[in-house]
Coordinates of C-alpha atoms in Angstrom, one line a residue:
Chain A
X1 CA 78.8 -26.8 84.5
X2 CA 75.9 -29.1 84.2
X3 CA 72.7 -28.4 82.4
X4 CA 69.9 -27.6 84.7
X5 CA 67.1 -28.2 82.3
X6 CA 66.9 -31.7 80.9
X7 CA 64.5 -31.1 78.1
X8 CA 66.6 -28.2 76.9
X9 CA 69.7 -30.4 77.0
X10 CA 68.2 -33.1 74.8
X11 CA 67.0 -30.7 72.3
X12 CA 70.4 -29.3 71.8
X13 CA 72.1 -32.7 71.7
X14 CA 70.0 -33.6 68.7
X15 CA 71.0 -30.4 67.0
X16 CA 74.5 -31.5 67.6
X17 CA 74.2 -34.7 65.7
X18 CA 76.5 -33.5 62.9
X19 CA 79.7 -35.3 63.4
X20 CA 82.1 -32.4 63.2
X21 CA 80.6 -30.8 66.2
X22 CA 81.1 -33.8 68.4
X23 CA 84.3 -33.9 70.3
X24 CA 87.0 -34.1 67.8
X25 CA 89.4 -37.0 68.2
X26 CA 92.8 -35.6 68.5
X27 CA 94.4 -37.9 66.0
X28 CA 93.1 -35.9 63.1
X29 CA 96.1 -34.2 61.5
X30 CA 95.8 -30.7 62.9
X31 CA 98.6 -28.3 63.4
X32 CA 99.9 -28.7 66.9
X33 CA 98.8 -25.4 68.3
X34 CA 95.2 -25.7 67.4
X35 CA 92.6 -27.8 69.0
X36 CA 89.0 -27.7 68.1
X37 CA 86.6 -28.9 70.7
X38 CA 82.9 -28.0 70.8
X39 CA 81.5 -27.6 74.2
X40 CA 77.9 -27.1 74.7
X41 CA 77.4 -25.1 77.9
X42 CA 74.2 -24.2 79.7
X43 CA 74.7 -21.3 81.8
X44 CA 73.7 -21.4 85.4
X45 CA 76.5 -19.6 87.1
X46 CA 75.6 -17.5 90.1
X47 CA 73.1 -14.8 89.6
X48 CA 73.6 -14.5 85.9
X49 CA 71.2 -16.9 84.3
X50 CA 71.1 -16.9 80.5
X51 CA 68.8 -19.8 80.6
X52 CA 66.8 -18.6 77.6
X53 CA 69.9 -18.6 75.4
X54 CA 71.5 -21.5 73.7
X55 CA 75.2 -20.8 73.7
X56 CA 77.6 -22.9 71.8
X57 CA 81.2 -22.4 72.7
X58 CA 84.0 -23.5 70.5
X59 CA 87.5 -23.5 71.9
X60 CA 89.5 -21.8 69.2
X61 CA 93.0 -22.4 70.1
X62 CA 95.4 -22.8 72.9
X63 CA 98.0 -20.3 72.5
X64 CA 101.6 -21.1 71.9
X65 CA 101.7 -20.0 75.5
X66 CA 100.7 -23.4 76.7
X67 CA 104.1 -24.6 75.8
X68 CA 105.7 -21.9 77.8
X69 CA 103.5 -22.4 80.7
X70 CA 105.2 -24.3 83.4
X71 CA 102.2 -25.4 85.3
X72 CA 98.7 -24.2 85.2
X73 CA 99.1 -20.5 85.3
X74 CA 101.7 -20.2 88.0
X75 CA 101.9 -16.6 87.2
X76 CA 98.3 -16.0 87.9
X77 CA 97.0 -16.2 84.4
X78 CA 93.2 -16.6 84.4
X79 CA 91.1 -19.2 82.9
X80 CA 87.4 -19.4 82.9
X81 CA 84.4 -21.2 81.4
X82 CA 82.0 -18.6 80.6
X83 CA 82.2 -14.8 80.5
X84 CA 80.5 -12.5 83.0
X85 CA 78.4 -10.3 80.7
X86 CA 75.2 -8.3 80.7
X87 CA 72.2 -8.9 78.6
X88 CA 72.8 -6.1 76.3
X89 CA 76.2 -7.4 75.4
X90 CA 75.0 -10.9 75.0
X91 CA 72.5 -9.8 72.4
X92 CA 69.0 -10.4 71.4
X93 CA 69.5 -13.7 69.6
X94 CA 68.7 -16.7 71.7
X95 CA 71.3 -18.7 69.8
X96 CA 74.8 -17.6 70.3
X97 CA 78.0 -19.1 69.0
X98 CA 81.0 -18.2 71.0
X99 CA 84.7 -18.8 70.6
X100 CA 86.9 -19.3 73.6
X101 CA 90.6 -18.7 73.5
X102 CA 92.6 -19.3 76.7
X103 CA 95.1 -16.6 77.6
X104 CA 94.4 -14.8 74.4
X105 CA 94.6 -11.2 75.5
X106 CA 95.7 -9.2 78.4
X107 CA 93.1 -7.8 80.7
X108 CA 92.8 -4.1 80.0
X109 CA 92.9 -3.3 83.7
X110 CA 95.3 -5.7 85.4
X111 CA 97.2 -6.8 82.3
X112 CA 97.1 -10.4 83.1
X113 CA 96.3 -12.9 80.4
X114 CA 92.8 -14.3 80.5
X115 CA 90.3 -16.3 78.6
X116 CA 88.8 -14.3 75.8
X117 CA 85.3 -15.1 74.6
X118 CA 84.2 -13.7 71.3
X119 CA 80.7 -13.8 69.9
X120 CA 78.3 -11.8 67.8
X121 CA 75.4 -10.3 69.8
X122 CA 72.7 -10.5 67.1
X123 CA 72.5 -10.1 63.4
X124 CA 73.2 -6.4 63.0
X125 CA 75.9 -6.4 65.6
X126 CA 79.7 -6.4 65.5
X127 CA 81.7 -9.1 67.2
X128 CA 82.2 -8.4 70.8
X129 CA 84.8 -9.9 73.0
X130 CA 85.6 -9.8 76.7
X131 CA 88.0 -7.0 77.5
X132 CA 88.7 -7.4 81.2
X133 CA 89.4 -10.5 83.2
X134 CA 86.9 -12.1 85.5
X135 CA 88.7 -11.1 88.6
X136 CA 88.6 -7.5 87.7
X137 CA 84.9 -7.7 86.7
X138 CA 84.0 -9.4 89.9
X139 CA 85.7 -6.8 92.0
X140 CA 83.5 -4.2 90.6
X141 CA 80.5 -6.3 89.7
X142 CA 80.6 -5.2 86.1
X143 CA 80.2 -6.8 82.7
X144 CA 83.4 -8.0 81.2
X145 CA 82.7 -6.2 77.9
X146 CA 81.0 -3.0 78.5
X147 CA 82.2 -2.4 82.1
X148 CA 78.7 -1.4 83.2
X149 CA 77.1 -2.7 86.3
X150 CA 75.5 -6.1 85.9
X151 CA 72.3 -5.3 87.7
X152 CA 71.6 -1.7 86.8
X153 CA 73.5 -1.2 83.6
X154 CA 75.1 1.9 85.0
X155 CA 78.7 3.1 84.9
X156 CA 80.7 2.3 88.0
X157 CA 80.9 5.9 89.1
X158 CA 77.1 6.4 89.0
X159 CA 76.5 3.2 90.8
X160 CA 79.0 3.9 93.5
X161 CA 77.8 7.4 94.2
X162 CA 74.2 6.3 94.2
X163 CA 74.8 3.5 96.5
X164 CA 77.6 5.2 98.4
X165 CA 79.9 2.3 98.0
X166 CA 83.5 3.0 97.8
X167 CA 85.5 0.0 96.7
X168 CA 88.2 2.1 95.3
X169 CA 90.6 2.5 98.1
X170 CA 91.1 -1.2 98.4
X171 CA 92.1 -1.7 94.9
X172 CA 95.7 -0.6 94.1
X173 CA 96.2 0.9 90.8
X174 CA 99.8 0.7 90.1
X175 CA 101.9 -2.1 88.7
X176 CA 103.0 -4.8 90.9
X177 CA 100.6 -3.9 93.7
X178 CA 97.8 -4.3 91.3
X179 CA 98.9 -7.6 90.0
X180 CA 99.5 -8.9 93.5
X181 CA 96.0 -7.7 94.6
X182 CA 94.4 -9.3 91.6
X183 CA 96.1 -12.5 92.1
X184 CA 95.3 -12.7 95.7
X185 CA 91.8 -12.0 95.0
X186 CA 91.7 -14.6 92.3
X187 CA 93.2 -17.2 94.5
X188 CA 90.7 -16.4 97.3
X189 CA 87.8 -16.6 94.9
X190 CA 88.9 -19.9 93.5
X191 CA 89.4 -21.3 96.9
X192 CA 85.9 -20.3 97.6
X193 CA 86.6 -18.0 100.4
X194 CA 83.9 -15.5 100.4
X195 CA 85.5 -12.1 100.3
X196 CA 83.3 -9.2 101.3
X197 CA 81.5 -8.4 98.2
X198 CA 79.5 -5.4 99.0
X199 CA 77.4 -5.7 95.9
X200 CA 75.0 -8.3 96.9
X201 CA 74.1 -6.5 100.1
X202 CA 73.5 -3.1 98.8
X203 CA 69.8 -2.3 99.0
X204 CA 68.3 -0.7 95.9
X205 CA 68.1 2.9 96.4
X206 CA 65.7 5.5 95.1
X207 CA 68.2 7.2 92.8
X208 CA 69.5 4.0 91.4
X209 CA 66.0 2.8 90.6
X210 CA 65.4 6.0 88.7
X211 CA 68.6 5.8 86.8
X212 CA 68.8 2.1 86.0
X213 CA 68.3 0.7 82.6
X214 CA 65.3 -1.5 82.4
X215 CA 65.6 -3.0 79.0
X216 CA 68.7 -4.1 77.2
X217 CA 70.2 -1.5 75.0
X218 CA 71.4 -3.1 71.7
X219 CA 72.5 0.1 70.0
X220 CA 75.9 -0.2 71.6
X221 CA 76.4 -3.4 69.7
X222 CA 76.3 -1.7 66.4
X223 CA 79.4 -1.7 64.2
X224 CA 81.8 1.1 64.7
X225 CA 81.8 4.1 62.4
X226 CA 83.7 3.7 59.2
X227 CA 86.7 6.0 59.5
X228 CA 87.3 6.0 55.8
X229 CA 83.8 7.1 55.2
X230 CA 84.3 10.0 57.5
X231 CA 87.2 11.1 55.3
X232 CA 85.2 10.3 52.2
X233 CA 87.4 7.5 51.1
X234 CA 85.5 4.4 51.7
X235 CA 86.0 2.2 48.6
X236 CA 84.3 -0.8 50.0
X237 CA 80.9 0.5 49.2
X238 CA 77.9 -1.6 50.1
X239 CA 79.9 -4.4 51.5
X240 CA 81.6 -2.2 54.1
X241 CA 80.7 -3.7 57.4
X242 CA 81.2 -0.4 59.3
X243 CA 78.6 2.2 59.7
X244 CA 78.5 4.9 57.2
X245 CA 77.4 7.7 59.5
X246 CA 79.2 10.7 60.8
X247 CA 80.5 10.1 64.3
X248 CA 78.9 12.0 67.1
X249 CA 81.6 14.1 68.7
X250 CA 81.4 15.7 72.0
X251 CA 82.6 15.6 75.5
X252 CA 81.4 12.0 75.9
X253 CA 83.8 10.8 73.2
X254 CA 86.8 11.0 75.4
X255 CA 86.5 7.9 77.5
X256 CA 89.2 5.9 79.0
X257 CA 88.7 2.3 80.1
X258 CA 90.7 2.7 83.3
X259 CA 88.8 5.7 84.3
X260 CA 85.5 4.0 83.6
X261 CA 86.5 1.0 85.6
X262 CA 87.8 2.8 88.6
X263 CA 84.9 5.2 88.6
X264 CA 86.9 8.3 88.3
X265 CA 86.4 11.2 85.9
X266 CA 84.0 9.4 83.7
X267 CA 82.1 11.8 81.5
X268 CA 79.1 9.6 80.9
X269 CA 78.7 9.1 84.6
X270 CA 78.9 12.7 85.4
X271 CA 76.3 13.5 82.8
X272 CA 74.0 10.9 84.2
X273 CA 74.5 12.1 87.8
X274 CA 73.7 15.7 86.9
X275 CA 70.7 14.6 85.0
X276 CA 69.5 12.6 88.0
X277 CA 69.9 15.6 90.2
X278 CA 67.5 17.6 88.2
X279 CA 64.9 15.1 87.3
X280 CA 61.7 16.8 87.6
X281 CA 59.4 15.7 90.3
X282 CA 55.8 15.5 89.6
X283 CA 54.1 18.5 91.2
X284 CA 50.5 18.2 92.1
X285 CA 48.2 20.3 90.1
X286 CA 46.4 23.2 91.6
X287 CA 43.0 21.8 91.0
X288 CA 42.5 20.1 94.3
X289 CA 39.9 17.6 93.3
X290 CA 42.1 15.7 90.9
X291 CA 42.9 12.4 92.4
X292 CA 43.8 10.6 89.2
X293 CA 47.1 9.6 87.9
X294 CA 47.9 8.9 84.3
X295 CA 50.2 6.0 83.7
X296 CA 51.8 5.8 80.3
X297 CA 53.9 3.2 78.5
X298 CA 51.7 0.3 79.1
X299 CA 52.0 -3.0 77.3
X300 CA 49.7 -5.9 76.7
X301 CA 51.5 -7.9 79.3
X302 CA 50.5 -5.6 82.1
X303 CA 47.2 -6.1 83.6
X304 CA 45.1 -4.3 86.1
X305 CA 46.3 -6.4 89.0
X306 CA 49.9 -5.3 88.3
X307 CA 48.8 -1.7 88.5
X308 CA 46.9 -2.3 91.7
X309 CA 49.8 -4.0 93.3
X310 CA 52.0 -1.1 92.5
X311 CA 49.7 1.6 93.6
X312 CA 47.9 0.2 96.6
X313 CA 50.7 1.0 98.9
X314 CA 50.3 4.7 98.7
X315 CA 46.6 5.0 99.3
X316 CA 43.3 3.5 98.8
X317 CA 42.6 3.0 95.1
X318 CA 39.2 4.0 94.1
X319 CA 39.5 2.6 90.6
X320 CA 41.9 1.6 87.9
X321 CA 40.9 2.1 84.3
X322 CA 43.1 0.7 81.6
X323 CA 43.0 2.0 78.1
X324 CA 44.9 -0.5 76.1
X325 CA 44.2 1.3 72.9
X326 CA 46.3 4.2 74.1
X327 CA 48.7 2.1 76.1
X328 CA 47.8 3.9 79.3
X329 CA 45.8 3.7 82.4
X330 CA 44.2 5.9 84.9
X331 CA 44.5 5.2 88.6
X332 CA 42.1 7.1 90.8
X333 CA 42.5 7.3 94.6
X334 CA 39.8 8.0 97.1
X335 CA 41.9 10.7 98.6
X336 CA 43.9 13.4 97.2
X337 CA 46.7 12.7 99.6
X338 CA 46.9 9.2 98.4
X339 CA 47.3 10.4 94.9
X340 CA 50.0 12.9 95.8
X341 CA 51.9 10.3 97.8
X342 CA 51.8 7.9 94.9
X343 CA 53.0 10.5 92.5
X344 CA 55.8 11.5 94.7
X345 CA 57.0 8.0 95.3
X346 CA 56.6 6.5 91.9
X347 CA 57.2 9.4 89.7
X348 CA 60.3 8.3 87.9
X349 CA 60.7 4.9 89.4
X350 CA 57.8 2.9 88.3
X351 CA 58.9 -0.1 86.4
X352 CA 56.4 -2.9 85.8
X353 CA 57.5 -6.2 84.2
X354 CA 60.6 -4.5 83.0
X355 CA 58.9 -1.6 81.3
X356 CA 59.3 1.9 82.6
X357 CA 56.1 3.7 83.2
X358 CA 55.5 7.4 82.7
X359 CA 53.5 9.0 85.5
X360 CA 51.6 12.2 85.1
X361 CA 48.6 13.8 86.7
X362 CA 45.3 13.5 85.0
X363 CA 44.2 16.8 83.6
X364 CA 40.8 18.3 83.4
X365 CA 39.2 18.8 80.1
X366 CA 39.2 22.0 78.1
X367 CA 36.6 24.5 79.5
X368 CA 33.1 23.6 78.7
X369 CA 30.8 25.5 76.4
X370 CA 27.1 26.2 76.4
X371 CA 24.9 23.5 77.7
X372 CA 22.4 23.5 74.8
X373 CA 24.6 21.2 72.8
X374 CA 23.5 18.1 71.1
X375 CA 23.6 14.8 72.9
X376 CA 26.2 13.6 70.6
X377 CA 28.4 16.5 71.2
X378 CA 28.3 15.7 74.9
X379 CA 29.2 12.1 74.2
X380 CA 32.1 13.4 72.2
X381 CA 33.1 15.3 75.3
X382 CA 33.0 12.0 77.1
X383 CA 35.4 10.3 74.8
X384 CA 38.3 12.6 75.5
X385 CA 38.5 10.3 78.4
X386 CA 36.8 12.8 80.5
X387 CA 39.7 15.1 80.1
X388 CA 42.0 12.9 82.0
X389 CA 44.5 12.6 79.2
X390 CA 47.3 15.1 79.1
X391 CA 46.8 17.5 76.3
X392 CA 49.6 16.1 74.2
X393 CA 47.9 12.8 74.0
X394 CA 44.6 14.4 73.2
X395 CA 46.0 16.3 70.3
X396 CA 47.6 13.1 69.1
X397 CA 44.3 11.4 69.3
X398 CA 42.5 14.0 67.2
X399 CA 45.1 13.7 64.6
X400 CA 44.5 10.0 64.2
X401 CA 41.5 8.8 62.3
X402 CA 39.1 7.6 64.8
X403 CA 36.5 5.0 63.9
X404 CA 33.9 7.2 62.4
X405 CA 30.5 7.3 64.1
X406 CA 27.8 6.9 61.5
X407 CA 27.5 10.7 61.2
X408 CA 30.3 12.7 62.6
X409 CA 28.3 15.7 63.8
X410 CA 29.7 19.2 63.5
X411 CA 32.2 19.8 66.2
X412 CA 32.0 23.0 68.0
X413 CA 34.9 22.1 70.3
X414 CA 38.4 22.1 69.0
X415 CA 39.5 19.5 71.4
X416 CA 37.0 16.8 71.1
X417 CA 37.1 14.0 68.5
X418 CA 33.8 12.3 67.5
X419 CA 32.5 9.6 69.7
X420 CA 31.7 6.2 68.6
X421 CA 28.1 5.9 69.5
X422 CA 28.3 3.0 71.7
X423 CA 30.8 4.4 74.1
X424 CA 29.7 4.5 77.6
X425 CA 30.9 5.4 81.0
X426 CA 34.4 5.1 79.7
X427 CA 36.2 6.4 82.8
X428 CA 35.4 6.5 86.4
X429 CA 34.9 10.2 86.4
X430 CA 32.5 9.7 83.5
X431 CA 30.7 7.2 85.5
X432 CA 27.7 9.1 86.7
X433 CA 27.4 7.0 89.8
X434 CA 30.7 8.3 91.0
X435 CA 30.2 11.8 90.0
X436 CA 26.9 11.9 91.8
X437 CA 24.9 11.8 88.6
X438 CA 22.4 9.2 87.9
X439 CA 23.3 6.4 85.6
X440 CA 21.2 5.7 82.6
X441 CA 20.1 2.3 81.7
X442 CA 22.8 -0.1 80.8
X443 CA 21.0 -2.5 78.5
X444 CA 21.9 -0.7 75.3
X445 CA 25.5 -0.5 76.1
X446 CA 27.9 -2.6 74.1
X447 CA 31.5 -3.2 74.8
X448 CA 33.3 -0.6 76.7
X449 CA 36.6 -1.4 78.2
X450 CA 36.4 -4.3 80.6
X451 CA 37.4 -2.1 83.5
X452 CA 34.5 0.2 82.9
X453 CA 32.2 -2.7 82.6
X454 CA 33.1 -4.0 86.0
X455 CA 33.0 -0.6 87.4
X456 CA 29.5 -0.2 86.0
X457 CA 28.3 -3.5 87.3
X458 CA 29.7 -2.6 90.7
X459 CA 28.1 0.8 90.5
X460 CA 24.9 -0.6 89.4
X461 CA 24.5 -2.5 92.6
X462 CA 25.3 0.5 94.6
X463 CA 23.2 2.6 92.4
X464 CA 20.0 1.7 94.1
X465 CA 21.2 2.9 97.5
X466 CA 23.0 5.8 96.0
X467 CA 20.1 7.0 94.1
X468 CA 18.8 9.2 96.8
X469 CA 22.0 11.1 97.4
X470 CA 23.0 10.9 93.8
X471 CA 20.1 13.1 92.9
X472 CA 20.8 16.1 95.0
X473 CA 24.4 16.0 94.2
X474 CA 24.0 16.6 90.6
X475 CA 23.5 20.2 91.1
X476 CA 27.1 20.6 92.4
X477 CA 29.2 22.1 89.8
X478 CA 32.4 22.6 91.7
X479 CA 35.5 20.9 90.6
X480 CA 33.5 18.3 88.9
X481 CA 35.2 17.2 85.9
X482 CA 32.3 16.7 83.6
X483 CA 29.9 19.5 84.0
X484 CA 28.5 19.1 80.6
X485 CA 28.0 15.5 80.5
X486 CA 25.7 15.5 83.4
X487 CA 22.9 17.6 81.9
X488 CA 22.7 15.2 79.1
X489 CA 22.6 12.2 81.4
X490 CA 20.3 13.3 84.1
X491 CA 17.1 13.5 82.2
X492 CA 17.5 9.9 81.0
X493 CA 19.0 8.9 84.2
X494 CA 16.2 10.0 86.3
X495 CA 13.7 8.4 84.0
X496 CA 15.4 5.0 84.0
X497 CA 16.5 5.0 87.5
X498 CA 13.0 5.6 88.7
X499 CA 12.0 2.9 86.3
X500 CA 14.7 0.6 87.6
X501 CA 13.8 1.0 91.2
Chain B
X1 CA 131.0 -36.7 32.9
X2 CA 128.3 -39.2 33.8
X3 CA 125.2 -39.1 31.7
X4 CA 122.8 -36.7 33.2
X5 CA 119.3 -37.5 32.4
X6 CA 117.2 -34.5 31.9
X7 CA 113.5 -34.7 31.8
X8 CA 112.6 -33.0 28.7
X9 CA 109.0 -32.2 28.4
X10 CA 107.2 -33.9 25.6
X11 CA 104.5 -31.6 24.4
X12 CA 101.4 -33.3 23.2
X13 CA 99.5 -32.2 20.1
X14 CA 96.9 -29.5 20.3
X15 CA 99.1 -27.4 22.6
X16 CA 99.7 -24.7 20.1
X17 CA 96.0 -23.9 20.1
X18 CA 95.7 -23.3 23.7
X19 CA 99.1 -22.0 24.4
X20 CA 98.5 -18.3 23.6
X21 CA 95.6 -18.0 26.0
X22 CA 97.5 -19.8 28.7
X23 CA 100.5 -17.6 28.4
X24 CA 98.3 -14.6 28.5
X25 CA 96.8 -15.8 31.7
X26 CA 100.3 -16.5 33.1
X27 CA 101.2 -12.9 32.3
X28 CA 98.3 -11.5 34.2
X29 CA 99.2 -13.7 37.0
X30 CA 102.7 -12.3 37.1
X31 CA 101.3 -8.8 37.0
X32 CA 99.0 -9.5 39.9
X33 CA 101.9 -10.9 41.8
X34 CA 103.9 -7.8 41.2
X35 CA 101.2 -5.3 41.9
X36 CA 101.9 -2.7 44.6
X37 CA 99.7 -3.2 47.6
X38 CA 98.8 0.5 48.1
X39 CA 95.2 1.4 48.8
X40 CA 94.3 -2.2 49.3
X41 CA 93.6 -4.2 52.4
X42 CA 96.0 -6.9 53.3
X43 CA 93.6 -9.7 52.3
X44 CA 92.5 -7.7 49.3
X45 CA 95.9 -7.7 47.8
X46 CA 95.7 -11.5 47.4
X47 CA 92.4 -11.6 45.8
X48 CA 93.6 -11.2 42.2
X49 CA 95.9 -14.2 42.7
X50 CA 93.0 -16.4 43.6
X51 CA 90.9 -15.0 40.8
X52 CA 93.4 -15.7 38.1
X53 CA 94.2 -19.1 39.4
X54 CA 90.5 -19.9 39.2
X55 CA 90.4 -18.5 35.7
X56 CA 93.2 -20.7 34.5
X57 CA 91.8 -23.8 36.0
X58 CA 88.4 -22.9 34.7
X59 CA 89.7 -22.6 31.1
X60 CA 91.3 -25.9 31.1
X61 CA 88.4 -27.6 32.9
X62 CA 86.0 -26.2 30.4
X63 CA 88.1 -27.3 27.4
X64 CA 88.3 -30.8 28.5
X65 CA 85.2 -31.6 30.5
X66 CA 82.7 -29.3 29.0
X67 CA 83.7 -28.6 25.4
X68 CA 85.8 -31.7 25.0
X69 CA 88.2 -29.9 22.7
X70 CA 91.4 -31.3 24.0
X71 CA 92.7 -34.7 24.5
X72 CA 93.2 -36.4 27.8
X73 CA 96.9 -36.3 27.2
X74 CA 97.0 -32.6 26.7
X75 CA 94.7 -32.1 29.7
X76 CA 97.0 -34.1 31.9
X77 CA 99.9 -32.3 30.6
X78 CA 98.4 -29.0 31.5
X79 CA 97.6 -30.2 35.0
X80 CA 101.1 -31.6 35.4
X81 CA 102.8 -28.4 34.3
X82 CA 100.8 -26.3 36.7
X83 CA 98.5 -24.4 34.4
X84 CA 95.5 -25.6 36.4
X85 CA 94.8 -26.8 39.9
X86 CA 94.0 -30.4 39.9
X87 CA 92.3 -30.3 43.3
X88 CA 90.1 -27.4 42.4
X89 CA 88.9 -29.1 39.3
X90 CA 88.2 -32.2 41.3
X91 CA 85.8 -30.2 43.3
X92 CA 84.1 -28.8 40.3
X93 CA 83.2 -32.2 39.2
X94 CA 81.1 -32.6 42.3
X95 CA 77.5 -31.6 42.5
X96 CA 77.0 -28.3 44.4
X97 CA 80.5 -27.2 43.9
X98 CA 80.5 -26.4 40.2
X99 CA 81.3 -22.8 40.8
X100 CA 83.6 -23.1 43.7
X101 CA 85.9 -20.1 44.0
X102 CA 88.8 -21.5 45.8
X103 CA 89.6 -24.4 48.1
X104 CA 89.9 -22.5 51.2
X105 CA 86.3 -21.2 51.2
X106 CA 84.8 -24.6 51.5
X107 CA 87.2 -26.0 54.1
X108 CA 85.5 -26.1 57.5
X109 CA 88.7 -26.7 59.3
X110 CA 89.8 -23.3 58.3
X111 CA 86.9 -21.5 59.9
X112 CA 85.5 -20.9 63.3
X113 CA 82.6 -23.1 64.2
X114 CA 83.5 -25.5 61.4
X115 CA 81.5 -23.7 58.8
X116 CA 82.2 -22.6 55.3
X117 CA 83.0 -19.2 54.0
X118 CA 80.0 -16.9 53.5
X119 CA 80.5 -16.9 49.7
X120 CA 79.3 -20.5 49.7
X121 CA 75.9 -19.4 51.0
X122 CA 73.3 -18.9 48.2
X123 CA 72.1 -15.3 47.9
X124 CA 68.6 -16.0 48.8
X125 CA 69.6 -17.5 52.1
X126 CA 72.0 -14.7 53.1
X127 CA 71.1 -11.6 54.9
X128 CA 73.7 -9.3 53.3
X129 CA 73.4 -9.4 49.6
X130 CA 76.7 -7.9 48.7
X131 CA 79.7 -9.5 50.2
X132 CA 83.3 -10.1 49.3
X133 CA 84.7 -13.1 51.0
X134 CA 87.8 -12.4 52.9
X135 CA 89.8 -15.2 51.5
X136 CA 89.5 -14.7 47.8
X137 CA 87.1 -11.8 47.3
X138 CA 84.4 -14.0 45.9
X139 CA 80.9 -12.6 45.6
X140 CA 79.1 -15.8 45.8
X141 CA 80.0 -19.2 44.5
X142 CA 77.0 -21.3 45.4
X143 CA 75.9 -23.3 42.4
X144 CA 72.4 -21.8 42.5
X145 CA 73.5 -18.2 41.8

């Protein structure tokens, strides 16, 4: 396995300058059954690239078995160079030290001896080792340690039902048949004959996309529960490496490795499948004018272009407004159908840059009160993001201390937090140009979100043309999301717009 | 009968002063050896042995090298008779190993990845503060702490 990144390679070589890590000369007086060789391996096998991890593998020992072995594994014993494992099992640490022991244990499925790799996937993790041999793991395309699918992180049963693959009838499950099958398979794989592996060709399906795990799940690498603690007898105290928690009992605790591998009678899989069946779909709200979708779970890495790329397919996007402060964004379509289509398609499946997004409909604000409210109160109304945030988020927001405006004015509305004075046209629906109201002059405005800025500049150009039909429209109350903001804006708007023209 | 030469041990002077403590330590060692293993882990049952061996060697090392209260002859006598471990004392003379717990913990050949035991790592560099090394039950034998 040759390194595929030269700079990476030289870096590690220098790290290896300590003599004991170099290849040991075998004339050091070591007991005959143990051989210590350090092998630095950069992984570039097949689809599994752990290129960001630096993995040092030390060959721990050749079993006594090597003396009994006639010639290289005539019995079909397996030997390999690197384990087939998923990201969660490999751990979060970019530096991994692994030991490798040839023929150390039997595969839990086919009971053939195979090469066992053992490592620690991170600081707070227990040591993990490969449980099944590579042949078995390739047959089902699963991780050698956790027996979950390599691409989706799902149990075999879930993946098979979701993709309607059935590999089970080909694999014999009993005794000699199984060994023979495994051996044959192994031999073919080594000879390079491409057996029909259905896993590469399966197209990702809706259901699978909904169910898959998008980020590595490191909780499964925690230490096991201290069984002495459960009985109240743990005398090791603080140095006990096992978890001092009560175990979670339940139906999911009775799992069997063979059942999980063959995809039969797996309680976790059945729970996941039933959950998938009932995943709520996003129903469109009754208010027909809402064409805005709320996207939650954003991150700093996601930018507007990513959102546009994901949403353009379902309809024409009118605007995308990102609120990084609340890790969310609002995508508004020009047509209601576009929004509905997007909601339907993306509802549980939106994953951008590895992060799963939560998709909801934008909601209108709480019902408006009398119009003779102060200017500031109206601006406060504006800051609830023009009511596009789901109520849960709004209440969260009002619990947080907001940057206080110079004088937080008395708030007649329960729902509206005070507005920082310089907030402007924060959302597209607040943008008076869009709602048909007239825009007031922009000179005073300081930083709004960049999205709103560009919206405003865009709207400013159109503003001149739109002015005529902007004006009559402001009377329209129907379905407009911001009835109260408009009265406050119009008087100024008219003045400045006429001045601007 | 042919003359059978027996090697009779010639005890150097000063022995009577240290002899009571040494026999006490020997007695505890015998007790540790005969202790039942109930309630202890497999490795944990061996820890007292290492601890007492360390104690014995420490006593003699201190007497000769630190307090200088016994003669070289007596010191060598103790080492020859097996009251102290010569190799362990040899390590204690080296900088950085003054508090070494046992010889296994610093032997890289005995560990995966050619490292030392965790007890050799100073406490401020470790992540877990409370440990018991698996070889000898040591809590930390780095010279700093």
